PDB file of C-alpha atoms in Angstrom:
ATOM      1  CA  MET S 126       0.000   0.000   0.000  1.00 39.00           C
ATOM      2  CA  MET S 127       1.241   3.488  -0.840  1.00 42.00           C
ATOM      3  CA  GLU S 128       2.283   5.667   2.094  1.00 57.00           C
ATOM      4  CA  ILE S 129       1.897   8.830   0.023  1.00 72.00           C
ATOM      5  CA  PRO S 130      -1.050   9.871  -2.154  1.00 82.00           C
ATOM      6  CA  ASP S 131      -0.806   9.394  -5.892  1.00 85.00           C
ATOM      7  CA  TYR S 132      -1.121  13.034  -6.871  1.00 89.00           C
ATOM      8  CA  TYR S 133      -1.142  12.262 -10.595  1.00 87.00           C
ATOM      9  CA  GLU S 134      -4.030   9.861 -10.202  1.00 82.00           C
ATOM     10  CA  PHE S 135      -5.900  12.367  -8.039  1.00 86.00           C
ATOM     11  CA  LEU S 136      -5.460  15.128 -10.625  1.00 88.00           C
ATOM     12  CA  GLN S 137      -6.162  12.678 -13.492  1.00 82.00           C
ATOM     13  CA  ILE S 138      -3.028  13.756 -15.339  1.00 86.00           C
ATOM     14  CA  SER S 139      -0.052  11.945 -16.756  1.00 84.00           C
ATOM     15  CA  PRO S 140       3.166  11.669 -14.676  1.00 86.00           C
ATOM     16  CA  ASN S 141       4.773  13.392 -17.674  1.00 86.00           C
ATOM     17  CA  ALA S 142       2.400  16.364 -17.573  1.00 88.00           C
ATOM     18  CA  ASP S 143       4.061  19.737 -18.102  1.00 90.00           C
ATOM     19  CA  PRO S 144       3.802  22.613 -15.573  1.00 92.00           C
ATOM     20  CA  ASP S 145       1.151  24.430 -17.612  1.00 93.00           C
ATOM     21  CA  THR S 146      -1.113  21.374 -17.536  1.00 91.00           C
ATOM     22  CA  ILE S 147      -0.635  20.961 -13.799  1.00 93.00           C
ATOM     23  CA  HIS S 148      -1.461  24.629 -13.196  1.00 94.00           C
ATOM     24  CA  ARG S 149      -4.522  24.498 -15.448  1.00 92.00           C
ATOM     25  CA  VAL S 150      -5.927  21.380 -13.787  1.00 91.00           C
ATOM     26  CA  TYR S 151      -5.221  22.822 -10.338  1.00 93.00           C
ATOM     27  CA  ARG S 152      -7.128  26.021 -11.069  1.00 93.00           C
ATOM     28  CA  PHE S 153     -10.089  24.085 -12.437  1.00 92.00           C
ATOM     29  CA  LEU S 154     -10.275  21.739  -9.439  1.00 91.00           C
ATOM     30  CA  ALA S 155      -9.640  24.511  -6.927  1.00 93.00           C
ATOM     31  CA  VAL S 156     -12.810  26.296  -7.987  1.00 93.00           C
ATOM     32  CA  ARG S 157     -14.745  23.047  -7.918  1.00 90.00           C
ATOM     33  CA  LEU S 158     -13.487  21.689  -4.582  1.00 92.00           C
ATOM     34  CA  HIS S 159     -13.110  24.881  -2.555  1.00 93.00           C
ATOM     35  CA  PRO S 160     -15.115  24.608   0.679  1.00 91.00           C
ATOM     36  CA  ASP S 161     -16.888  27.868  -0.158  1.00 93.00           C
ATOM     37  CA  ASN S 162     -18.461  26.238  -3.214  1.00 92.00           C
ATOM     38  CA  PRO S 163     -21.955  25.229  -1.985  1.00 90.00           C
ATOM     39  CA  ASP S 164     -22.501  22.673  -4.748  1.00 88.00           C
ATOM     40  CA  THR S 165     -19.226  20.775  -5.156  1.00 88.00           C
ATOM     41  CA  GLY S 166     -17.045  21.962  -2.275  1.00 89.00           C
ATOM     42  CA  ASP S 167     -15.057  19.236  -0.519  1.00 89.00           C
ATOM     43  CA  ALA S 168     -12.640  20.320   2.220  1.00 90.00           C
ATOM     44  CA  PRO S 169     -10.595  17.066   2.446  1.00 88.00           C
ATOM     45  CA  LYS S 170     -10.150  16.881  -1.326  1.00 89.00           C
ATOM     46  CA  PHE S 171      -9.308  20.572  -1.482  1.00 92.00           C
ATOM     47  CA  PHE S 172      -6.602  20.013   1.116  1.00 92.00           C
ATOM     48  CA  LEU S 173      -5.231  17.099  -0.929  1.00 91.00           C
ATOM     49  CA  LEU S 174      -5.372  19.258  -4.051  1.00 92.00           C
ATOM     50  CA  THR S 175      -3.324  21.947  -2.323  1.00 94.00           C
ATOM     51  CA  GLN S 176      -0.766  19.368  -1.244  1.00 92.00           C
ATOM     52  CA  ALA S 177      -0.548  17.960  -4.753  1.00 93.00           C
ATOM     53  CA  TYR S 178      -0.020  21.372  -6.328  1.00 95.00           C
ATOM     54  CA  ASP S 179       2.582  22.426  -3.763  1.00 95.00           C
ATOM     55  CA  VAL S 180       4.617  19.350  -4.631  1.00 94.00           C
ATOM     56  CA  LEU S 181       4.109  19.078  -8.384  1.00 95.00           C
ATOM     57  CA  SER S 182       4.546  22.791  -9.108  1.00 95.00           C
ATOM     58  CA  ASN S 183       7.976  22.785  -7.480  1.00 94.00           C
ATOM     59  CA  PRO S 184      10.581  21.106  -9.733  1.00 94.00           C
ATOM     60  CA  GLU S 185      12.796  19.917  -6.877  1.00 93.00           C
ATOM     61  CA  ARG S 186       9.933  18.618  -4.730  1.00 93.00           C
ATOM     62  CA  ARG S 187       8.369  16.975  -7.761  1.00 93.00           C
ATOM     63  CA  ALA S 188      11.608  15.170  -8.594  1.00 92.00           C
ATOM     64  CA  GLU S 189      11.827  13.845  -5.024  1.00 90.00           C
ATOM     65  CA  TYR S 190       8.174  12.830  -5.089  1.00 90.00           C
ATOM     66  CA  ASP S 191       8.549  11.058  -8.437  1.00 89.00           C
ATOM     67  CA  ALA S 192      11.516   9.077  -7.129  1.00 87.00           C
ATOM     68  CA  THR S 193       9.574   8.002  -4.049  1.00 85.00           C
ATOM     69  CA  ARG S 194       6.455   7.243  -6.043  1.00 80.00           C
ATOM     70  CA  LYS S 195       8.361   5.070  -8.494  1.00 76.00           C
ATOM     71  CA  ASN S 196       9.552   2.905  -5.610  1.00 71.00           C
ATOM     72  CA  GLU S 197       6.190   2.650  -3.864  1.00 64.00           C
ATOM     73  CA  VAL S 198       3.612   2.404  -6.646  1.00 57.00           C
ATOM     74  CA  SER S 199       2.815  -1.197  -7.535  1.00 61.00           C
ATOM     75  CA  PRO S 200       1.760  -2.090 -11.083  1.00 63.00           C
ATOM     76  CA  PRO S 201      -2.024  -1.918 -11.566  1.00 68.00           C
ATOM     77  CA  VAL S 202      -3.871  -5.170 -10.982  1.00 78.00           C
ATOM     78  CA  PRO S 203      -4.780  -6.565 -14.436  1.00 83.00           C
ATOM     79  CA  LEU S 204      -8.431  -6.110 -15.343  1.00 86.00           C
ATOM     80  CA  SER S 205      -8.680  -9.822 -16.077  1.00 82.00           C
ATOM     81  CA  THR S 206      -8.526 -10.531 -12.334  1.00 82.00           C
ATOM     82  CA  TRP S 207     -12.015  -9.136 -11.811  1.00 81.00           C
ATOM     83  CA  VAL S 208     -13.597  -8.912 -15.275  1.00 84.00           C
ATOM     84  CA  ASP S 209     -14.538 -12.045 -17.212  1.00 84.00           C
ATOM     85  CA  PHE S 210     -12.676 -12.027 -20.516  1.00 85.00           C
ATOM     86  CA  MET S 211     -12.899 -15.776 -21.115  1.00 83.00           C
ATOM     87  CA  ASP S 212     -16.566 -16.494 -21.789  1.00 77.00           C
ATOM     88  CA  ASN S 213     -17.141 -16.936 -25.528  1.00 76.00           C
ATOM     89  CA  MET S 214     -19.638 -14.102 -25.975  1.00 86.00           C
ATOM     90  CA  GLU S 215     -19.716 -12.083 -22.765  1.00 88.00           C
ATOM     91  CA  GLY S 216     -15.924 -12.228 -22.497  1.00 89.00           C
ATOM     92  CA  GLU S 217     -15.507 -10.645 -25.921  1.00 91.00           C
ATOM     93  CA  LEU S 218     -17.998  -7.906 -25.089  1.00 92.00           C
ATOM     94  CA  ASN S 219     -16.158  -7.219 -21.826  1.00 92.00           C
ATOM     95  CA  ARG S 220     -12.845  -7.016 -23.682  1.00 93.00           C
ATOM     96  CA  ARG S 221     -14.294  -4.285 -25.891  1.00 94.00           C
ATOM     97  CA  LEU S 222     -15.473  -2.324 -22.874  1.00 94.00           C
ATOM     98  CA  ALA S 223     -12.146  -2.719 -21.072  1.00 93.00           C
ATOM     99  CA  LEU S 224     -10.174  -1.530 -24.088  1.00 94.00           C
ATOM    100  CA  LEU S 225     -12.438   1.508 -24.419  1.00 95.00           C
ATOM    101  CA  ALA S 226     -12.081   2.284 -20.695  1.00 93.00           C
ATOM    102  CA  VAL S 227      -8.279   2.086 -20.793  1.00 92.00           C
ATOM    103  CA  LEU S 228      -8.117   4.379 -23.819  1.00 94.00           C
ATOM    104  CA  TYR S 229     -10.662   6.765 -22.280  1.00 93.00           C
ATOM    105  CA  PHE S 230      -8.521   7.221 -19.171  1.00 88.00           C
ATOM    106  CA  GLN S 231      -5.433   7.814 -21.296  1.00 87.00           C
ATOM    107  CA  ARG S 232      -7.273  10.353 -23.461  1.00 88.00           C
ATOM    108  CA  ARG S 233      -8.533  12.206 -20.374  1.00 85.00           C
ATOM    109  CA  ALA S 234      -5.209  12.118 -18.503  1.00 79.00           C
ATOM    110  CA  ASN S 235      -2.980  13.084 -21.407  1.00 77.00           C
ATOM    111  CA  PRO S 236      -4.950  14.584 -24.302  1.00 78.00           C
ATOM    112  CA  TYR S 237      -1.766  15.558 -26.169  1.00 77.00           C
ATOM    113  CA  ALA S 238      -0.416  12.009 -26.057  1.00 80.00           C
ATOM    114  CA  PRO S 239      -3.508   9.761 -25.961  1.00 87.00           C
ATOM    115  CA  GLU S 240      -1.843   6.741 -27.556  1.00 88.00           C
ATOM    116  CA  VAL S 241      -1.515   3.430 -25.704  1.00 88.00           C
ATOM    117  CA  SER S 242       0.785   0.744 -27.045  1.00 87.00           C
ATOM    118  CA  LEU S 243      -0.342  -2.795 -27.709  1.00 86.00           C
ATOM    119  CA  LEU S 244       2.104  -3.984 -25.045  1.00 84.00           C
ATOM    120  CA  ASP S 245       0.573  -1.643 -22.470  1.00 85.00           C
ATOM    121  CA  ILE S 246      -2.948  -2.735 -23.436  1.00 89.00           C
ATOM    122  CA  GLU S 247      -1.884  -6.338 -22.968  1.00 87.00           C
ATOM    123  CA  ARG S 248      -0.363  -5.525 -19.563  1.00 85.00           C
ATOM    124  CA  ARG S 249      -3.307  -3.497 -18.237  1.00 86.00           C
ATOM    125  CA  MET S 250      -5.909  -6.003 -19.330  1.00 88.00           C
ATOM    126  CA  GLY S 251      -3.828  -9.038 -18.378  1.00 86.00           C
ATOM    127  CA  PHE S 252      -4.862 -10.719 -21.591  1.00 83.00           C
ATOM    128  CA  PRO S 253      -2.739 -12.032 -24.501  1.00 86.00           C
ATOM    129  CA  ARG S 254      -2.618  -9.810 -27.553  1.00 83.00           C
ATOM    130  CA  ASP S 255      -3.576 -12.710 -29.823  1.00 84.00           C
ATOM    131  CA  TYR S 256      -7.041 -12.619 -28.271  1.00 85.00           C
ATOM    132  CA  LEU S 257      -7.380  -8.853 -28.692  1.00 89.00           C
ATOM    133  CA  GLU S 258      -7.135  -8.721 -32.471  1.00 90.00           C
ATOM    134  CA  PHE S 259     -10.853  -9.321 -33.063  1.00 92.00           C
ATOM    135  CA  THR S 260     -11.696  -6.856 -30.302  1.00 93.00           C
ATOM    136  CA  ALA S 261      -9.516  -4.164 -31.863  1.00 93.00           C
ATOM    137  CA  TRP S 262     -10.804  -4.914 -35.366  1.00 94.00           C
ATOM    138  CA  TYR S 263     -14.415  -4.498 -34.256  1.00 95.00           C
ATOM    139  CA  LEU S 264     -13.865  -1.254 -32.343  1.00 96.00           C
ATOM    140  CA  ARG S 265     -11.750   0.185 -35.145  1.00 95.00           C
ATOM    141  CA  ASN S 266     -14.391  -0.494 -37.768  1.00 96.00           C
ATOM    142  CA  LYS S 267     -17.087   0.956 -35.517  1.00 95.00           C
ATOM    143  CA  GLY S 268     -15.020   4.138 -35.479  1.00 96.00           C
ATOM    144  CA  TYR S 269     -14.459   4.061 -31.700  1.00 97.00           C
ATOM    145  CA  ILE S 270     -10.683   3.626 -31.845  1.00 96.00           C
ATOM    146  CA  THR S 271      -7.824   4.070 -34.281  1.00 95.00           C
ATOM    147  CA  ARG S 272      -4.651   2.044 -34.574  1.00 91.00           C
ATOM    148  CA  ALA S 273      -1.395   3.495 -35.862  1.00 87.00           C
ATOM    149  CA  ASP S 274       1.210   1.686 -37.929  1.00 81.00           C
ATOM    150  CA  ASN S 275       3.221   1.100 -34.747  1.00 77.00           C
ATOM    151  CA  SER S 276       0.158  -0.645 -33.216  1.00 82.00           C
ATOM    152  CA  ASP S 277      -0.581   2.173 -30.748  1.00 90.00           C
ATOM    153  CA  PHE S 278      -4.294   2.611 -29.987  1.00 94.00           C
ATOM    154  CA  THR S 279      -6.172   5.906 -29.618  1.00 94.00           C
ATOM    155  CA  LEU S 280      -9.772   6.631 -28.634  1.00 95.00           C
ATOM    156  CA  THR S 281     -11.752   8.677 -31.176  1.00 96.00           C
ATOM    157  CA  VAL S 282     -14.428  11.296 -30.570  1.00 95.00           C
ATOM    158  CA  GLU S 283     -17.035   8.624 -31.348  1.00 96.00           C
ATOM    159  CA  GLY S 284     -15.407   6.419 -28.737  1.00 96.00           C
ATOM    160  CA  VAL S 285     -15.536   9.161 -26.116  1.00 95.00           C
ATOM    161  CA  ASP S 286     -19.212   9.803 -26.892  1.00 95.00           C
ATOM    162  CA  PHE S 287     -20.004   6.094 -26.592  1.00 96.00           C
ATOM    163  CA  VAL S 288     -18.220   5.698 -23.245  1.00 95.00           C
ATOM    164  CA  GLU S 289     -19.829   8.757 -21.696  1.00 93.00           C
ATOM    165  CA  ALA S 290     -23.314   8.050 -23.071  1.00 94.00           C
ATOM    166  CA  GLN S 291     -23.411   4.338 -22.285  1.00 93.00           C
ATOM    167  CA  ARG S 292     -21.809   4.333 -18.840  1.00 91.00           C
ATOM    168  CA  VAL S 293     -25.175   4.470 -17.091  1.00 91.00           C
ATOM    169  CA  ASN S 294     -26.554   1.649 -19.250  1.00 93.00           C
ATOM    170  CA  ILE S 295     -23.718  -0.892 -19.028  1.00 92.00           C
ATOM    171  CA  PRO S 296     -22.742  -2.118 -15.526  1.00 90.00           C
ATOM    172  CA  VAL S 297     -19.299  -3.409 -16.529  1.00 89.00           C
ATOM    173  CA  LEU S 298     -18.368  -0.131 -18.220  1.00 91.00           C
ATOM    174  CA  ASP S 299     -19.466   1.818 -15.162  1.00 90.00           C
ATOM    175  CA  LYS S 300     -17.411  -0.489 -12.947  1.00 88.00           C
ATOM    176  CA  LEU S 301     -14.332  -0.075 -15.153  1.00 89.00           C
ATOM    177  CA  LEU S 302     -14.630   3.700 -15.097  1.00 87.00           C
ATOM    178  CA  THR S 303     -15.319   3.814 -11.359  1.00 82.00           C
ATOM    179  CA  ALA S 304     -12.394   1.578 -10.457  1.00 74.00           C
ATOM    180  CA  GLY S 305     -10.076   3.408 -12.805  1.00 58.00           C
ATOM    181  CA  LYS S 306      -7.469   1.558 -14.872  1.00 45.00           C
ATOM    182  CA  GLY S 307      -8.043  -1.605 -12.927  1.00 37.00           C
ATOM    183  CA  ALA S 308      -5.880  -0.393 -10.054  1.00 35.00           C
ATOM    184  CA  SER S 309      -8.605  -0.702  -7.438  1.00 35.00           C
ATOM    185  CA  THR S 310      -9.247  -4.081  -5.884  1.00 31.00           C
ATOM    186  CA  THR S 311     -11.709  -2.879  -3.264  1.00 32.00           C
ATOM    187  CA  GLY S 312     -14.247  -5.545  -2.536  1.00 31.00           C
ATOM    188  CA  GLY S 313     -11.979  -8.422  -3.492  1.00 31.00           C
ATOM    189  CA  ALA S 314     -13.918 -11.413  -4.735  1.00 30.00           C
ATOM    190  CA  ALA S 315     -17.169  -9.472  -4.586  1.00 31.00           C
ATOM    191  CA  ALA S 316     -16.270  -7.548  -7.723  1.00 32.00           C
ATOM    192  CA  PRO S 317     -16.812 -10.408 -10.236  1.00 33.00           C
ATOM    193  CA  LYS S 318     -20.087 -11.297  -8.521  1.00 32.00           C
ATOM    194  CA  ALA S 319     -21.294  -7.721  -8.856  1.00 29.00           C
ATOM    195  CA  LEU S 320     -20.342  -7.683 -12.501  1.00 29.00           C
ATOM    196  CA  THR S 321     -22.214 -10.878 -13.319  1.00 32.00           C
ATOM    197  CA  SER S 322     -25.352 -10.243 -11.278  1.00 35.00           C
ATOM    198  CA  SER S 323     -26.990  -7.690 -13.555  1.00 36.00           C
ATOM    199  CA  PRO S 324     -30.505  -8.712 -14.606  1.00 32.00           C
ATOM    200  CA  THR S 325     -29.887  -7.908 -18.274  1.00 35.00           C
ATOM    201  CA  PRO S 326     -27.190  -9.134 -20.664  1.00 35.00           C
ATOM    202  CA  ILE S 327     -24.040  -7.012 -20.894  1.00 34.00           C
ATOM    203  CA  ILE S 328     -23.713  -5.821 -24.474  1.00 39.00           C
ATOM    204  CA  VAL S 329     -21.979  -3.146 -26.490  1.00 42.00           C
ATOM    205  CA  PRO S 330     -24.906  -1.409 -28.199  1.00 44.00           C
ATOM    206  CA  PRO S 331     -24.416   0.396 -31.520  1.00 47.00           C
ATOM    207  CA  PRO S 332     -25.103   4.126 -31.876  1.00 46.00           C
ATOM    208  CA  THR S 333     -28.762   5.129 -31.768  1.00 47.00           C
ATOM    209  CA  PRO S 334     -30.270   3.572 -34.933  1.00 49.00           C
ATOM    210  CA  VAL S 335     -31.945   5.685 -37.560  1.00 45.00           C
ATOM    211  CA  ASP S 336     -34.375   3.723 -39.689  1.00 51.00           C
ATOM    212  CA  VAL S 337     -33.815   4.049 -43.416  1.00 48.00           C
ATOM    213  CA  THR S 338     -36.219   2.232 -45.718  1.00 50.00           C
ATOM    214  CA  ASP S 339     -34.743   0.923 -48.957  1.00 52.00           C
ATOM    215  CA  GLY S 340     -36.587   0.456 -52.218  1.00 52.00           C
ATOM    216  CA  ASN S 341     -37.845  -2.981 -51.188  1.00 53.00           C
ATOM    217  CA  GLY S 342     -39.489  -1.673 -48.051  1.00 51.00           C
ATOM    218  CA  ALA S 343     -36.799  -3.123 -45.780  1.00 48.00           C
ATOM    219  CA  SER S 344     -35.642  -1.050 -42.852  1.00 44.00           C
ATOM    220  CA  GLU S 345     -31.950  -0.680 -42.048  1.00 44.00           C
ATOM    221  CA  GLY S 346     -30.532   0.946 -38.927  1.00 41.00           C
ATOM    222  CA  ILE S 347     -27.361   3.023 -38.828  1.00 36.00           C
ATOM    223  CA  GLY S 348     -24.752   1.421 -36.621  1.00 42.00           C
ATOM    224  CA  THR S 349     -25.854  -2.169 -37.173  1.00 39.00           C
ATOM    225  CA  HIS S 350     -22.807  -2.879 -39.254  1.00 42.00           C
ATOM    226  CA  GLY S 351     -19.360  -1.355 -39.711  1.00 44.00           C
ATOM    227  CA  ASN S 352     -16.852  -1.151 -42.506  1.00 45.00           C
ATOM    228  CA  ASP S 353     -15.433  -4.423 -43.708  1.00 45.00           C
ATOM    229  CA  ASP S 354     -11.861  -3.247 -44.029  1.00 46.00           C
ATOM    230  CA  ALA S 355      -9.488  -4.220 -41.258  1.00 41.00           C
TER     231      ALA S 355
END
């Protein structure tokens, strides 16, 4: 367990964030968390925010903190330890959601470098890359992610919209976003049970369909199929 707070995680920024980013995020959160704010004020979080900024805005203190953090922070627990990726159908759907969640966090934390390598995806999900090819192909052709020539993945605007719109409708996606990068293991063995106890099937729905009637009177919905190119 860490003896010091993870200031980067608290601020939702990359450990490589530049001073301008740190200052911008601090000012935004300071207004939101200040105890005088009647709607979103939070004194304990504001105190933590002040601590984080005092450390990260000072180059020498930040260097010392980074050195300590590197020694104390354990690698995130792979998502596969509490999300079912193995079931033939549900496992594939969960893999899609997990990949979207990982890319969403990266996009939010570091918008100027939102790419995540295939190796890092494999490590965070705890799942072999050979089993992620179909997942990546599907999400890429839906327009939710892109994949560069060096195999780095990036979440698209369509992907961001999907994650934010569907969080309330898909229990696993909400759990992934709440836990954050799979680093939280709170609840232990109860987590898989919570994920599998939803009364409705866990699916990745397409964008809201728009009925288009062809010349034969058949109705086709947008989002029911993607491009066929890989």
